Amino acid sequence: MCDCYWFEYLHHMERNAAACAMEWSIELEKALRSKKPGRAVEAILQIGSRLQQWSREPEPNIAVYNMFDLVTWEDRLFSNTILLRLADAFKSDDKHIRVAVVKVFLSELNSRDRTKSKQYQGVLSKARVQNHHELLTRVKVVLGGGDPEARALALILLGCWAHFAEGSAQIRYMILSSMLSSHISEVKASIFAAACISQLADDFAQVFLAILVNIMTSTTSLAIKMAGARVFAKLGCSHSMAKTAYKAGLELASNSSEEDFLVAMLFSLSKLASKSVFISSEQVKFLCSFLSDKKSARVQETSLRCLRFIFMKGECLFTNMESVVRILVDALDEPMLTTTSHCDVLRLLRKIIFYVRPNPSFLDANEYSKLVKAVESAAQSRVMLTSLHAVRLLVDLSLQLSGKMEVESGVSSFSLLPEQVISLIMDQITSLLVDLSQLNSEVFQEIKGLLNLLLLIVREHSDLWSFLLEKICFTVELIMNMHEGVFDRQQIDMDVEGDKKNDISLRFAFILYGFMAICVGHLGQVVGITSEIFDKVKLLVKSVCEGVLFSSHSLLLNCKFILSCRITEDFRSCNNDGFPRFTFCEKLTENEIFTLQCAKKLLKNGDEWPAYKAGRHAACHGSWFAATLIFGHLSSKVRSGFFEHWLKSLFQFALAERKIQLLLLPQYGSGLINWLEQETILNLFSTEEQIKHHHAGSISEGIYYDKLLEAYQCLCSSGEALKSSVDTPVQAFCFQRWFLSLRAKMLGTIGSIVKLLLNVPYSTNDTAAIHETVEEFSKLSLTFERLSHEFDLIGTTFIGMDTENLNVISALALNCSLLAFCTGFAFRVPNLATSLLTENVDDFRTLRSVLIRNLIGRLWSVDRETSKQLTELFNATGGPNNCLHLLLRNKILDMGYEVRGISTLCRYAVSEVIRSQSKSNGMDEGTVLRVMEDGMQFLSNILMQWISIPFRVPKCFFCVRPCIGSELYATTDARKLDGISIPFGFHLSLNLCLQLKNIPPNTSVRITRMYCILYCGLSFQEPKHNEQKQQAYEAWEDDDIVEMQNKLLHYVTESSKNEACISQGKTSSSCRTERVVQAFVKFEPNEKGQGFSNCLLDVSRFPVGSYRIKWYSCCVDSEGCFWSLLPLSPGPLFTVHQLPSAG
């Protein structure tokens, strides 16, 4: 790497606080000396945010000092210098500067995590402040001779410095003495300072509490009492101290008649009580007394808020929970309470009944009857929030208590069945739609909330789906008849999100569409769509949307119906030979034509944006005819950089998948074929020659290979269209290009299998040729096995991917694993030489063991019975015993239509392999041709039915944004501008910085650890001045990405098991093989996602030359989830040079 390029590359690395310390110190010094009015205050406030950043960053290690060319402890020197300059500024007589300094340290104090105050390691911690005596001396000058306001500011500053001030006896005395001052501001400030120190020192807290109680009982100043009340929450340094402080505070609150003081004490005591389950029980009893005694509305509302805080914070050991429930039920009928308080009551009831006391028998039937009646009454409230909380509680009660109370209590009169709650919810929806003039966004939001509650019920009681659909159909018909003049059969073709967004009929239809789409999707995963349910759904769609809503949402719903209904009972039926018979294709003609007509209607009306969304939905649900039609039309309309390339790529992608679906046209029936041949829009279908005459015979027919080749070429064109988009950030299309690459590899490998099937030598007795053919199939099975891991990798690389997208990708990984298994086990030739080597696997036994292990790991959560059969097959295969340790990654969480189809094929494939194995054991080499013919037929059948399972793209494919990845920076000496260079025969010591990039600001994933693997070999040699042009989106093309990410995963897993040992040892580990040297490195990221470490590579045997180090990285979030990180920068280049001779 050339000198200027390397120097510029390192300057792209973000500088942390340690690297900026000297610059910040100089800037502050200049500003404080400036004569410009207000400049000093501005600089002080600016340094405040920098100190907060500094405190949040971990202390720098040796790698940080080396990367930024810093002297060890240089950052501490400058941080102490900055603190000393702020203290000097505070000592001045300028009031504005003093206030600014106090604001800086108050902000730093508020930014800390108070629950971990004892573990605070920021810039104001005792270990990092070396000159604390000088700092305290400057503040004591102000505290001893200033005016009351200045002394108050000095006390607040001492409170902020409690971590290094609490050890000074003189400071403690000065703070406690100030509590007896005659100035209110000084007393309040001293209370604050004393409370801060009390969080750290138990002995000081006891003295402070005694003085505080004495002041609060003797003073008449409400301001001082309020200040004292607020600090009781900080007096929990130890359990005994918390208990003592709680008792003192409880007595003060009980004897007070001032409402403001009482409210403040209730909050503080509740926070203090939440730290101990024993104290919290007393506090619950105390708070309930204010509800039962009918205190003022404000006090009751405060009590409810405090109760909710205690129960939400943790478990409470209060024994008489029945009385709490009784008091809360009475509070529901209290008219003085606000809506927020009523919602707090309902939340509390739900928390107590289902989490604190999950056993239903802790209340008798009469109490439950009163509870249900009160909640039902609250459900009728006109306030949306109260109603939703009440209905949610009824839903939970119906799910957990249905049929239990009669048995346990012997009282048969009380019951709360899920059917009753469904009827109640539908009645509420009807009542909301009675007066259309009152409908607004809040009402529609409430309807959505009620529909979501219905989903909770039917997901637990799958037998109620039919009942729910009946209720919905009845409600829709009732509303349509009620407002016949509004819900007329108007011929409107528009999107719900268009100009007529407030149109009542469209908004109501849209809500129902979304709800039914979710219902159908869930049914397709769990119980399947019966003909009864499907007929009711069709009736509902017809009653609401006929002539009203032809938009992207209708297309979405139709696609969901089509794909979900494909999994019917006959999906799992079999022919006489045991092969699964998928007969659903014949039922799709009408729906497919309807989908295409909807798409054509959108395009004719010029609704480009709704049409794009329709195409997106079609692709996500496998309707590739419609997707091709839409994206082809849109791509012809756009001529701008980004959108042109994006739509061109989508069109090529859809065209590729449509070519695959064209192979199924004879199964669709003549109706769709005739429609396609007559359709002339964009001439998208007229290019397909003689599609009517394609017959669904054997996959070994030439037409299948031709179509697979065409589809592969279209996918490559789709990826090239994205690659050529120069107007888009480099990392914007990472997911899309990677996904297209994997899909192209899948179809390309299938094409290779089909081509090989066309040339299988089943008519010759040439054993060598047969063995060569079997070896080719074995290599293709390894290709599929690797693809399954690549799909795993794409699922773990894009951080924050939701469950729905992960399920789609996991299903594709299962696809590849199944095809790998079938390809590897199709030809069980008797007495095949076990020494027949493959590219990456030692022998056939190991190969087949790997294939079985891979399939078991993915199928275990889907089909346990088939997985057990695979385990038996594994034992019979005789693979290594240590190969069957299963690591279930990307576990499939639901049983959607793709997974059901694949699992059906898996059951058939495994049973066939087991049957053929027992059959081939009795054969000799003379019957090898029969084995080859059976294998060909088996593999052809598998591929034919695999093509029949619809392929759909994950929704995240349409989210175009830079992917979260990492950049690696490496140096040996930051002062060298000529890159990395070492003499021959030496080890390479690297200082490393791993930087996360493209992290969204609103992400919920918090990275806690990062890991990296660096490796280099003799074959990695490059010219010295070769500026690598590798782009981030090409990283997945490396052949070793799967192997290296698996090594990283293994290292992270082992590191987690031995965390204690690792934390005491080195931050990196390395190993050396004959071909490559590698090192593992661990990083602790700061808030910017930047981590520093170092490693040592043994390159002592590398000859003179320049070598590129390859690297991959991963991370672990706060939930313990493992994520791979895409490399967004090239690996470092180092040079081995010869030392000059002594002569």
Coordinates of C-alpha atoms in Angstrom, one line a residue, residues 30 62 75 115 166 203 231 241 246 308-309 342 436 442 502 692 699 895 931 1056 1100 1102 1138:
K30 CA -7.3 29.6 25.2
I62 CA -1.7 0.1 25.2
D75 CA -4.9 11.2 28.7
T115 CA -27.7 1.9 39.9
E166 CA -16.0 11.5 50.3
D203 CA -21.0 5.6 58.1
V231 CA -32.9 12.5 48.9
M241 CA -29.1 1.7 56.1
Y246 CA -37.2 3.9 55.4
R308 CA -47.0 0.4 39.8
F309 CA -43.3 1.4 40.2
H342 CA -57.5 4.1 36.0
L436 CA -69.4 7.8 11.3
E442 CA -58.0 7.7 17.4
N502 CA -59.9 10.0 5.4
K692 CA -48.5 -24.3 -23.9
I699 CA -36.5 -32.8 -15.0
M895 CA -44.2 -23.6 10.2
V931 CA -28.7 -48.3 -8.4
S1056 CA -17.8 -17.3 26.8
S1100 CA 9.1 -15.2 10.9
F1102 CA 7.7 -15.5 5.4
Q1138 CA 15.9 -7.9 4.6

